[in-house]
PDB file of C-alpha atoms in Angstrom:
ATOM      1  CA  GLU A   1      -7.316  -6.111 -17.804  1.00 84.00           C
ATOM      2  CA  ALA A   2      -7.726  -6.252 -13.947  1.00 83.00           C
ATOM      3  CA  GLN A   3      -7.189  -2.785 -12.520  1.00 92.00           C
ATOM      4  CA  VAL A   4      -8.061  -0.138 -10.151  1.00 96.00           C
ATOM      5  CA  THR A   5      -8.794   3.291 -11.509  1.00 96.00           C
ATOM      6  CA  GLN A   6      -8.809   6.693  -9.920  1.00 96.00           C
ATOM      7  CA  ASN A   7      -9.935  10.146 -11.114  1.00 97.00           C
ATOM      8  CA  PRO A   8      -8.592  12.649 -11.304  1.00 97.00           C
ATOM      9  CA  ARG A   9      -4.935  11.930 -11.377  1.00 96.00           C
ATOM     10  CA  TYR A  10      -4.037  15.443 -10.457  1.00 96.00           C
ATOM     11  CA  LEU A  11      -6.059  18.109  -8.695  1.00 97.00           C
ATOM     12  CA  ILE A  12      -5.368  21.620  -7.373  1.00 97.00           C
ATOM     13  CA  THR A  13      -8.025  23.245  -5.276  1.00 96.00           C
ATOM     14  CA  VAL A  14      -8.622  25.734  -2.765  1.00 96.00           C
ATOM     15  CA  THR A  15      -9.450  25.488   0.975  1.00 97.00           C
ATOM     16  CA  GLY A  16     -12.974  24.623   1.675  1.00 97.00           C
ATOM     17  CA  LYS A  17     -14.209  23.690  -1.893  1.00 97.00           C
ATOM     18  CA  LYS A  18     -15.721  20.198  -1.708  1.00 97.00           C
ATOM     19  CA  LEU A  19     -14.181  17.532  -4.022  1.00 97.00           C
ATOM     20  CA  THR A  20     -14.601  13.927  -4.778  1.00 98.00           C
ATOM     21  CA  VAL A  21     -11.922  11.421  -5.900  1.00 98.00           C
ATOM     22  CA  THR A  22     -13.549   8.442  -7.699  1.00 98.00           C
ATOM     23  CA  CYS A  23     -12.150   4.894  -7.413  1.00 98.00           C
ATOM     24  CA  SER A  24     -13.371   1.889  -9.313  1.00 98.00           C
ATOM     25  CA  GLN A  25     -12.252  -1.661  -9.582  1.00 97.00           C
ATOM     26  CA  ASN A  26     -13.111  -4.373 -12.076  1.00 96.00           C
ATOM     27  CA  MET A  27     -12.064  -7.410 -10.054  1.00 94.00           C
ATOM     28  CA  ASN A  28     -15.329  -7.909  -8.098  1.00 94.00           C
ATOM     29  CA  HIS A  29     -13.268  -7.526  -4.823  1.00 94.00           C
ATOM     30  CA  GLU A  30     -15.298  -6.995  -1.639  1.00 92.00           C
ATOM     31  CA  TYR A  31     -12.647  -5.144   0.201  1.00 92.00           C
ATOM     32  CA  MET A  32     -11.580  -1.604  -0.850  1.00 94.00           C
ATOM     33  CA  SER A  33      -9.598   1.011   0.943  1.00 94.00           C
ATOM     34  CA  TRP A  34      -8.091   4.447   0.716  1.00 97.00           C
ATOM     35  CA  TYR A  35      -4.580   5.569   1.716  1.00 96.00           C
ATOM     36  CA  ARG A  36      -2.611   8.685   1.787  1.00 96.00           C
ATOM     37  CA  GLN A  37       1.101   8.787   1.243  1.00 94.00           C
ATOM     38  CA  ASP A  38       3.233  11.525   2.772  1.00 93.00           C
ATOM     39  CA  PRO A  39       7.176  11.732   2.725  1.00 88.00           C
ATOM     40  CA  GLY A  40       8.619   9.941   5.644  1.00 84.00           C
ATOM     41  CA  LEU A  41       5.263   8.685   6.882  1.00 87.00           C
ATOM     42  CA  GLY A  42       4.652   5.906   4.366  1.00 87.00           C
ATOM     43  CA  LEU A  43       1.048   5.019   3.569  1.00 91.00           C
ATOM     44  CA  ARG A  44      -1.701   5.534   6.139  1.00 92.00           C
ATOM     45  CA  GLN A  45      -5.117   4.122   5.810  1.00 92.00           C
ATOM     46  CA  ILE A  46      -7.959   6.630   5.677  1.00 95.00           C
ATOM     47  CA  TYR A  47     -11.063   4.407   5.413  1.00 95.00           C
ATOM     48  CA  TYR A  48     -11.875   0.966   4.329  1.00 93.00           C
ATOM     49  CA  SER A  49     -14.908  -1.030   3.235  1.00 94.00           C
ATOM     50  CA  MET A  50     -15.430  -4.629   3.744  1.00 90.00           C
ATOM     51  CA  ASN A  51     -18.374  -4.876   1.367  1.00 91.00           C
ATOM     52  CA  VAL A  52     -21.219  -2.768  -0.004  1.00 93.00           C
ATOM     53  CA  GLU A  53     -22.723  -0.408   2.540  1.00 91.00           C
ATOM     54  CA  VAL A  54     -20.052  -1.413   5.054  1.00 92.00           C
ATOM     55  CA  THR A  55     -17.313   1.158   5.694  1.00 94.00           C
ATOM     56  CA  ASP A  56     -15.092   1.808   8.725  1.00 92.00           C
ATOM     57  CA  LYS A  57     -12.385   4.381   9.753  1.00 92.00           C
ATOM     58  CA  GLY A  58      -8.702   3.648   9.194  1.00 89.00           C
ATOM     59  CA  ASP A  59      -5.849   5.397  10.969  1.00 88.00           C
ATOM     60  CA  VAL A  60      -6.416   8.963   9.659  1.00 94.00           C
ATOM     61  CA  PRO A  61     -10.096   9.467   8.834  1.00 96.00           C
ATOM     62  CA  GLU A  62     -10.516  13.089   9.963  1.00 96.00           C
ATOM     63  CA  GLY A  63     -11.710  15.319   7.204  1.00 97.00           C
ATOM     64  CA  TYR A  64     -12.674  12.538   4.841  1.00 98.00           C
ATOM     65  CA  LYS A  65     -15.844  10.660   3.975  1.00 97.00           C
ATOM     66  CA  VAL A  66     -16.518   7.709   1.837  1.00 97.00           C
ATOM     67  CA  SER A  67     -19.420   5.675   0.486  1.00 95.00           C
ATOM     68  CA  ARG A  68     -19.906   2.238  -0.879  1.00 97.00           C
ATOM     69  CA  LYS A  69     -23.216   2.101  -2.747  1.00 96.00           C
ATOM     70  CA  GLU A  70     -21.963  -0.662  -5.251  1.00 95.00           C
ATOM     71  CA  LYS A  71     -19.224  -3.128  -5.085  1.00 96.00           C
ATOM     72  CA  ARG A  72     -17.001  -1.660  -7.838  1.00 97.00           C
ATOM     73  CA  ASN A  73     -16.886   1.954  -6.758  1.00 97.00           C
ATOM     74  CA  PHE A  74     -15.470   3.514  -3.499  1.00 98.00           C
ATOM     75  CA  PRO A  75     -15.257   7.340  -3.721  1.00 98.00           C
ATOM     76  CA  LEU A  76     -13.348   9.526  -1.358  1.00 98.00           C
ATOM     77  CA  ILE A  77     -15.053  12.799  -0.354  1.00 98.00           C
ATOM     78  CA  LEU A  78     -13.408  15.885   1.079  1.00 97.00           C
ATOM     79  CA  GLU A  79     -16.177  18.084   2.207  1.00 96.00           C
ATOM     80  CA  SER A  80     -13.981  21.050   3.196  1.00 97.00           C
ATOM     81  CA  PRO A  81     -10.530  20.443   2.169  1.00 97.00           C
ATOM     82  CA  SER A  82      -7.552  21.973   4.015  1.00 97.00           C
ATOM     83  CA  PRO A  83      -3.850  22.450   3.202  1.00 97.00           C
ATOM     84  CA  ASN A  84      -2.873  19.599   5.473  1.00 96.00           C
ATOM     85  CA  GLN A  85      -4.816  17.288   3.205  1.00 98.00           C
ATOM     86  CA  THR A  86      -2.308  17.986   0.365  1.00 98.00           C
ATOM     87  CA  SER A  87      -1.066  14.506  -0.255  1.00 97.00           C
ATOM     88  CA  LEU A  88      -0.844  11.575  -2.681  1.00 96.00           C
ATOM     89  CA  TYR A  89      -3.880   9.419  -2.401  1.00 97.00           C
ATOM     90  CA  PHE A  90      -4.267   5.657  -3.338  1.00 96.00           C
ATOM     91  CA  CYS A  91      -7.227   3.557  -3.720  1.00 97.00           C
ATOM     92  CA  ALA A  92      -6.852  -0.269  -3.329  1.00 95.00           C
ATOM     93  CA  SER A  93      -8.904  -3.288  -3.608  1.00 94.00           C
ATOM     94  CA  SER A  94      -8.065  -6.637  -1.988  1.00 89.00           C
ATOM     95  CA  SER A  95      -8.308 -10.204  -3.437  1.00 84.00           C
ATOM     96  CA  PRO A  96      -9.531 -13.031  -1.334  1.00 79.00           C
ATOM     97  CA  ARG A  97      -5.952 -14.114  -0.903  1.00 77.00           C
ATOM     98  CA  TYR A  98      -5.129 -10.634   0.705  1.00 80.00           C
ATOM     99  CA  GLU A  99      -3.132  -9.101  -2.045  1.00 86.00           C
ATOM    100  CA  GLN A 100      -3.887  -5.552  -2.550  1.00 88.00           C
ATOM    101  CA  TYR A 101      -4.223  -4.002  -6.036  1.00 92.00           C
ATOM    102  CA  PHE A 102      -3.538  -0.264  -6.077  1.00 94.00           C
ATOM    103  CA  GLY A 103      -4.675   2.498  -8.337  1.00 95.00           C
ATOM    104  CA  PRO A 104      -2.308   4.894  -9.970  1.00 93.00           C
ATOM    105  CA  GLY A 105      -2.646   7.545  -7.329  1.00 95.00           C
ATOM    106  CA  THR A 106      -4.254  11.065  -7.140  1.00 97.00           C
ATOM    107  CA  ARG A 107      -1.896  13.945  -6.315  1.00 96.00           C
ATOM    108  CA  LEU A 108      -4.048  16.593  -4.406  1.00 98.00           C
ATOM    109  CA  THR A 109      -2.861  20.094  -3.621  1.00 98.00           C
ATOM    110  CA  VAL A 110      -5.059  22.258  -1.480  1.00 97.00           C
ATOM    111  CA  THR A 111      -4.023  26.013  -1.329  1.00 96.00           C
TER     112      THR A 111
ATOM    113  CA  ALA B   1      -0.623  -2.581  18.627  1.00 73.00           C
ATOM    114  CA  GLN B   2       0.441  -4.039  15.422  1.00 80.00           C
ATOM    115  CA  SER B   3       3.303  -2.292  13.679  1.00 88.00           C
ATOM    116  CA  VAL B   4       6.026  -2.685  11.002  1.00 93.00           C
ATOM    117  CA  ALA B   5       9.373  -1.172  10.881  1.00 95.00           C
ATOM    118  CA  GLN B   6      11.848  -0.581   8.168  1.00 96.00           C
ATOM    119  CA  PRO B   7      15.066   0.539   9.767  1.00 96.00           C
ATOM    120  CA  GLU B   8      16.777   1.863   6.694  1.00 96.00           C
ATOM    121  CA  ASP B   9      15.579   4.913   4.747  1.00 95.00           C
ATOM    122  CA  GLN B  10      17.890   3.971   1.918  1.00 97.00           C
ATOM    123  CA  VAL B  11      19.848   1.042   0.664  1.00 98.00           C
ATOM    124  CA  ASN B  12      22.583   1.340  -1.770  1.00 98.00           C
ATOM    125  CA  VAL B  13      24.006  -1.541  -3.816  1.00 98.00           C
ATOM    126  CA  ALA B  14      26.050  -2.194  -6.917  1.00 98.00           C
ATOM    127  CA  GLU B  15      24.440  -3.802  -9.827  1.00 97.00           C
ATOM    128  CA  GLY B  16      25.134  -7.574  -9.692  1.00 97.00           C
ATOM    129  CA  ASN B  17      25.533  -7.674  -5.901  1.00 97.00           C
ATOM    130  CA  PRO B  18      22.938  -9.189  -3.534  1.00 97.00           C
ATOM    131  CA  LEU B  19      20.541  -6.898  -1.852  1.00 97.00           C
ATOM    132  CA  THR B  20      18.610  -6.978   1.389  1.00 97.00           C
ATOM    133  CA  VAL B  21      15.929  -4.706   2.428  1.00 98.00           C
ATOM    134  CA  LYS B  22      15.056  -5.157   6.079  1.00 98.00           C
ATOM    135  CA  CYS B  23      11.581  -5.344   7.766  1.00 98.00           C
ATOM    136  CA  THR B  24      10.547  -6.256  11.356  1.00 97.00           C
ATOM    137  CA  TYR B  25       7.001  -6.487  12.661  1.00 94.00           C
ATOM    138  CA  SER B  26       4.958  -6.660  15.741  1.00 90.00           C
ATOM    139  CA  VAL B  27       1.495  -8.333  15.674  1.00 85.00           C
ATOM    140  CA  SER B  28      -0.609 -10.358  17.961  1.00 81.00           C
ATOM    141  CA  GLY B  29      -1.185 -13.878  16.550  1.00 81.00           C
ATOM    142  CA  ASN B  30       0.120 -15.110  13.269  1.00 82.00           C
ATOM    143  CA  PRO B  31       1.242 -12.412  10.879  1.00 87.00           C
ATOM    144  CA  TYR B  32       0.387 -12.012   7.328  1.00 91.00           C
ATOM    145  CA  LEU B  33       3.342 -10.230   5.746  1.00 94.00           C
ATOM    146  CA  PHE B  34       3.689  -8.412   2.438  1.00 95.00           C
ATOM    147  CA  TRP B  35       6.258  -6.521   0.243  1.00 97.00           C
ATOM    148  CA  TYR B  36       5.141  -3.939  -2.278  1.00 96.00           C
ATOM    149  CA  VAL B  37       7.198  -1.821  -4.685  1.00 96.00           C
ATOM    150  CA  GLN B  38       6.600   1.608  -5.886  1.00 94.00           C
ATOM    151  CA  TYR B  39       8.236   2.988  -9.046  1.00 92.00           C
ATOM    152  CA  PRO B  40       8.312   6.829  -9.582  1.00 85.00           C
ATOM    153  CA  ASN B  41       4.906   8.302 -10.429  1.00 80.00           C
ATOM    154  CA  ARG B  42       3.262   4.939 -10.016  1.00 83.00           C
ATOM    155  CA  GLY B  43       1.107   3.036  -7.636  1.00 85.00           C
ATOM    156  CA  LEU B  44       2.221   0.207  -5.476  1.00 91.00           C
ATOM    157  CA  GLN B  45       2.704  -3.226  -6.993  1.00 93.00           C
ATOM    158  CA  PHE B  46       2.450  -6.380  -5.001  1.00 92.00           C
ATOM    159  CA  LEU B  47       5.780  -8.344  -4.869  1.00 95.00           C
ATOM    160  CA  LEU B  48       5.233 -11.260  -2.446  1.00 95.00           C
ATOM    161  CA  LYS B  49       3.554 -12.364   0.711  1.00 93.00           C
ATOM    162  CA  TYR B  50       3.830 -14.757   3.552  1.00 93.00           C
ATOM    163  CA  ILE B  51       0.717 -16.312   4.925  1.00 88.00           C
ATOM    164  CA  THR B  52       1.726 -19.737   6.060  1.00 84.00           C
ATOM    165  CA  GLY B  53       4.111 -22.523   5.010  1.00 86.00           C
ATOM    166  CA  ASP B  54       7.755 -22.278   3.818  1.00 89.00           C
ATOM    167  CA  ASN B  55       9.760 -19.465   5.514  1.00 92.00           C
ATOM    168  CA  LEU B  56      11.385 -18.626   2.163  1.00 95.00           C
ATOM    169  CA  VAL B  57       8.840 -16.932  -0.096  1.00 95.00           C
ATOM    170  CA  LYS B  58       9.514 -16.275  -3.691  1.00 95.00           C
ATOM    171  CA  GLY B  59       7.936 -13.404  -5.573  1.00 93.00           C
ATOM    172  CA  SER B  60       7.878 -11.394  -8.746  1.00 91.00           C
ATOM    173  CA  TYR B  61      11.072 -10.020 -10.477  1.00 92.00           C
ATOM    174  CA  GLY B  62      13.403 -12.519  -8.766  1.00 95.00           C
ATOM    175  CA  PHE B  63      12.770 -11.230  -5.229  1.00 97.00           C
ATOM    176  CA  GLU B  64      12.363 -13.421  -2.295  1.00 97.00           C
ATOM    177  CA  ALA B  65      11.739 -12.899   1.372  1.00 97.00           C
ATOM    178  CA  GLU B  66      12.617 -14.904   4.468  1.00 95.00           C
ATOM    179  CA  PHE B  67      10.019 -15.050   7.387  1.00 95.00           C
ATOM    180  CA  ASN B  68      11.870 -15.469  10.775  1.00 95.00           C
ATOM    181  CA  LYS B  69       9.370 -15.832  13.595  1.00 92.00           C
ATOM    182  CA  SER B  70      11.920 -15.697  16.409  1.00 93.00           C
ATOM    183  CA  GLN B  71      13.365 -12.430  15.162  1.00 95.00           C
ATOM    184  CA  THR B  72      10.072 -11.167  13.919  1.00 95.00           C
ATOM    185  CA  SER B  73      11.524 -10.243  10.665  1.00 96.00           C
ATOM    186  CA  PHE B  74      10.641 -10.426   6.982  1.00 97.00           C
ATOM    187  CA  HIS B  75      13.670  -9.189   5.025  1.00 98.00           C
ATOM    188  CA  LEU B  76      13.397  -8.773   1.230  1.00 98.00           C
ATOM    189  CA  LYS B  77      16.164 -10.192  -0.759  1.00 98.00           C
ATOM    190  CA  LYS B  78      17.514 -10.618  -4.281  1.00 97.00           C
ATOM    191  CA  PRO B  79      20.550 -12.605  -5.222  1.00 96.00           C
ATOM    192  CA  SER B  80      21.758 -10.109  -8.043  1.00 97.00           C
ATOM    193  CA  ALA B  81      20.425  -6.470  -8.109  1.00 97.00           C
ATOM    194  CA  LEU B  82      19.547  -4.768 -11.352  1.00 97.00           C
ATOM    195  CA  VAL B  83      19.479  -1.069 -11.962  1.00 96.00           C
ATOM    196  CA  SER B  84      15.859  -1.316 -12.839  1.00 95.00           C
ATOM    197  CA  ASP B  85      15.251  -2.577  -9.227  1.00 96.00           C
ATOM    198  CA  SER B  86      15.755   1.033  -7.966  1.00 96.00           C
ATOM    199  CA  ALA B  87      12.491   1.993  -6.400  1.00 96.00           C
ATOM    200  CA  LEU B  88      10.740   2.559  -3.060  1.00 96.00           C
ATOM    201  CA  TYR B  89       9.901  -0.604  -1.184  1.00 97.00           C
ATOM    202  CA  PHE B  90       7.206  -1.083   1.462  1.00 96.00           C
ATOM    203  CA  CYS B  91       6.807  -3.809   3.897  1.00 96.00           C
ATOM    204  CA  ALA B  92       3.356  -4.460   5.342  1.00 93.00           C
ATOM    205  CA  VAL B  93       1.593  -6.501   7.938  1.00 91.00           C
ATOM    206  CA  ARG B  94      -2.100  -7.382   8.050  1.00 83.00           C
ATOM    207  CA  GLN B  95      -4.249  -5.953  10.694  1.00 66.00           C
ATOM    208  CA  ALA B  96      -7.781  -6.942  11.565  1.00 59.00           C
ATOM    209  CA  GLY B  97      -9.836  -8.012   8.592  1.00 63.00           C
ATOM    210  CA  THR B  98      -7.767  -7.288   5.521  1.00 57.00           C
ATOM    211  CA  ALA B  99      -6.333  -3.884   6.379  1.00 70.00           C
ATOM    212  CA  LEU B 100      -2.730  -3.478   6.097  1.00 79.00           C
ATOM    213  CA  ILE B 101      -0.281  -1.487   8.198  1.00 88.00           C
ATOM    214  CA  PHE B 102       2.649  -0.172   6.134  1.00 90.00           C
ATOM    215  CA  GLY B 103       6.203   0.627   7.004  1.00 92.00           C
ATOM    216  CA  LYS B 104       7.654   4.009   6.041  1.00 93.00           C
ATOM    217  CA  GLY B 105       9.446   2.603   3.092  1.00 94.00           C
ATOM    218  CA  THR B 106      13.019   2.052   1.989  1.00 96.00           C
ATOM    219  CA  THR B 107      14.466   3.538  -1.090  1.00 96.00           C
ATOM    220  CA  LEU B 108      16.608   1.158  -3.038  1.00 97.00           C
ATOM    221  CA  SER B 109      19.301   2.561  -5.201  1.00 97.00           C
ATOM    222  CA  VAL B 110      21.200   0.296  -7.553  1.00 97.00           C
ATOM    223  CA  SER B 111      24.221   1.682  -9.241  1.00 96.00           C
ATOM    224  CA  SER B 112      25.605   0.502 -12.509  1.00 94.00           C
TER     225      SER B 112
END
């Protein structure tokens, strides 16, 4: 089954404790991205990757890092999380016909 | 700058009635336009897209959207709403590369 998976689905952490949210897709898509969803703000892009070893900032990259060492994986790293990064995070990959496939989401709470 | 607007936070419609969820956009060049749906506690699901061709685009679950270049709109429609259509709907426009800019979303509530 074609899918995008994210782990963990839920995470509660404390300010400053480094964390990684993993993302993996099995559709051999070149393009992957991370979004955060906040009430009243819709989805905002954090980072995206056009291919392996190629990443670029989206609209709200501050406080986040990503890496793309292999095509299927695109982890999101928060080196020093802060409460304003409490949000719902989605990973997505894009088909050559521009349709994006989204993961189930990771709900992060930073206290 | 490219942008997309969904002017209604919420749309209420009775089951069996037609529904419209509005979307307007602003892009340079030809737009690539999309609709996604999000059910509670789920990720977004692709509904339909306009890249080129016919202005009326048909998608999943009986939804369709009409591209209107002169009005820069891409409204989502369905002839007969179902209670199960109740969800959060996002319009999106393609930016450089294959990045998407999303609207803030419209909650559709269908009453029985």
